[in-house]
Short mmCIF file of C-alpha atoms in Angstrom, two decimals:
data_model
loop_
_atom_site.label_atom_id
_atom_site.label_comp_id
_atom_site.label_asym_id
_atom_site.label_seq_id
_atom_site.Cartn_x
_atom_site.Cartn_y
_atom_site.Cartn_z
CA UNK A 118 59.21 31.13 173.38
CA UNK A 119 61.87 30.62 176.08
CA UNK A 120 64.46 27.91 175.64
CA UNK A 121 63.69 25.11 178.00
CA UNK A 122 64.85 21.53 177.93
CA UNK A 123 62.72 19.71 175.40
CA UNK A 124 60.44 16.99 176.64
CA UNK A 125 61.70 13.55 175.67
CA UNK A 126 58.83 13.10 173.23
CA UNK A 127 59.99 16.19 171.26
CA UNK A 128 63.77 15.73 171.13
CA UNK A 129 63.77 14.60 167.49
CA UNK A 130 61.48 17.40 166.33
CA UNK A 131 63.02 20.46 164.68
CA UNK A 132 63.38 23.58 166.76
CA UNK A 133 60.60 26.08 166.19
CA UNK A 134 63.02 28.53 164.50
CA UNK A 135 64.23 25.89 162.05
CA UNK A 136 60.71 25.33 160.74
CA UNK A 137 60.67 28.83 159.22
CA UNK A 138 63.59 28.25 156.82
CA UNK A 139 62.95 27.52 153.17
CA UNK A 140 65.02 26.34 150.22
CA UNK A 141 64.54 28.18 146.95
CA UNK A 142 65.22 26.59 143.57
CA UNK A 143 67.17 29.34 141.79
CA UNK A 144 66.06 28.15 138.35
CA UNK A 145 62.33 27.85 138.99
CA UNK A 146 61.83 30.06 142.03
CA UNK A 147 60.00 27.17 143.68
CA UNK A 148 60.13 27.23 147.49
CA UNK A 149 59.92 24.36 149.91
CA UNK A 150 60.54 23.85 153.60
CA UNK A 151 64.12 23.18 154.55
CA UNK A 152 64.68 19.60 155.69
CA UNK A 153 67.22 18.11 158.04
CA UNK A 154 68.85 16.59 154.93
CA UNK A 155 69.31 20.11 153.46
CA UNK A 156 70.68 21.32 156.79
CA UNK A 157 73.13 18.43 157.14
CA UNK A 158 74.22 18.67 153.49
CA UNK A 159 75.08 22.35 153.81
CA UNK A 160 77.12 21.75 156.94
CA UNK A 161 78.88 18.62 155.69
CA UNK A 162 79.99 20.60 152.63
CA UNK A 163 82.18 22.74 154.91
CA UNK A 164 85.50 20.93 154.77
CA UNK A 165 89.00 21.67 155.99
CA UNK A 166 91.99 21.01 153.76
CA UNK A 167 93.41 17.49 153.99
CA UNK A 168 96.70 18.84 155.33
CA UNK A 169 94.99 20.20 158.46
CA UNK A 170 96.16 18.17 161.50
CA UNK A 171 93.74 15.54 162.81
CA UNK A 172 93.47 17.29 166.18
CA UNK A 173 92.23 20.47 164.47
CA UNK A 174 89.85 18.48 162.25
CA UNK A 175 88.40 16.74 165.31
CA UNK A 176 88.03 20.07 167.10
CA UNK A 177 86.28 21.57 164.07
CA UNK A 178 84.00 18.54 163.70
CA UNK A 179 82.61 19.27 167.16
CA UNK A 180 81.54 22.66 165.78
CA UNK A 181 80.03 21.04 162.69
CA UNK A 182 78.09 18.60 164.87
CA UNK A 183 76.80 21.46 166.99
CA UNK A 184 75.60 23.13 163.78
CA UNK A 185 73.89 19.89 162.70
CA UNK A 186 72.17 19.50 166.07
CA UNK A 187 71.02 23.12 165.95
CA UNK A 188 68.24 21.62 163.83
CA UNK A 189 66.81 20.39 167.12
CA UNK A 190 68.03 23.21 169.39
CA UNK A 191 68.45 26.42 167.40
CA UNK A 192 70.67 28.07 170.00
CA UNK A 193 73.32 25.39 169.39
CA UNK A 194 74.06 27.51 166.30
CA UNK A 195 75.70 30.21 168.41
CA UNK A 196 77.60 27.60 170.43
CA UNK A 197 78.76 25.96 167.19
CA UNK A 198 79.90 29.29 165.79
CA UNK A 199 81.90 30.02 168.93
CA UNK A 200 83.47 26.58 168.76
CA UNK A 201 84.32 27.04 165.08
CA UNK A 202 86.17 30.26 165.94
CA UNK A 203 87.88 28.37 168.73
CA UNK A 204 88.98 25.78 166.16
CA UNK A 205 90.53 28.51 164.03
CA UNK A 206 92.30 29.89 167.08
CA UNK A 207 93.54 26.39 167.97
CA UNK A 208 94.88 25.87 164.44
CA UNK A 209 96.63 29.26 164.50
CA UNK A 210 98.23 28.40 167.84
CA UNK A 211 99.51 25.09 166.54
CA UNK A 212 100.79 26.58 163.30
CA UNK A 213 102.51 29.53 165.01
CA UNK A 214 103.92 27.53 167.90
CA UNK A 215 102.48 30.16 170.26
CA UNK A 216 100.20 28.36 172.75
CA UNK A 217 98.70 31.59 174.13
CA UNK A 218 97.98 33.24 170.76
CA UNK A 219 94.48 34.74 170.65
CA UNK A 220 92.22 34.61 167.59
CA UNK A 221 92.46 38.24 166.49
CA UNK A 222 96.23 38.32 166.95
CA UNK A 223 96.60 35.02 165.08
CA UNK A 224 94.53 36.21 162.14
CA UNK A 225 96.49 39.45 161.98
CA UNK A 226 99.75 37.47 162.07
CA UNK A 227 98.54 35.22 159.26
CA UNK A 228 97.36 38.15 157.13
CA UNK A 229 100.62 40.05 157.67
CA UNK A 230 102.41 37.48 155.56
CA UNK A 231 104.31 35.88 158.39
CA UNK A 232 106.53 33.11 157.04
CA UNK A 233 104.87 30.76 159.55
CA UNK A 234 101.60 30.84 157.63
CA UNK A 235 100.64 29.97 154.10
CA UNK A 236 96.94 30.68 153.86
CA UNK A 237 94.34 31.45 151.27
CA UNK A 238 92.92 34.89 151.94
CA UNK A 239 89.41 34.19 150.67
CA UNK A 240 87.01 34.66 153.53
CA UNK A 241 89.66 36.00 155.90
CA UNK A 242 88.27 39.57 155.82
CA UNK A 243 84.91 38.28 156.97
CA UNK A 244 86.56 36.25 159.71
CA UNK A 245 88.51 39.31 160.89
CA UNK A 246 85.33 41.38 161.09
CA UNK A 247 83.58 38.65 163.08
CA UNK A 248 86.56 38.10 165.37
CA UNK A 249 86.53 41.78 166.33
CA UNK A 250 83.11 41.17 167.87
CA UNK A 251 84.41 38.31 169.97
CA UNK A 252 85.58 39.25 173.41
CA UNK A 253 87.54 36.56 175.20
#
């Protein structure tokens, strides 16, 4: 099914791809269709630390909103992911004071133990792997 602009009458309906997701109760094994509430809850649980500057938080919230609205347009997921990486890059630029710092270079600088950064390394390996696939 090609992505076309949705007719007005369908804009609040979930994207076809989203209707195939299920939520599984790990205790009972019971399955049910994923709802927009489940989708929103999972995304709203992704939080930045309170010490993150407001400008970075606002930038990241655009990505989170794109993820939320992917419920209606599944391909917003890829746009949201790209924007989330852009938010990380933006934060690294601010923190390093290097306005032209690229994502991969910024992550490598952070991992190297640069005195500029104090980061938690959980999840960084995954981010590095994903950033290698990004071509600016």
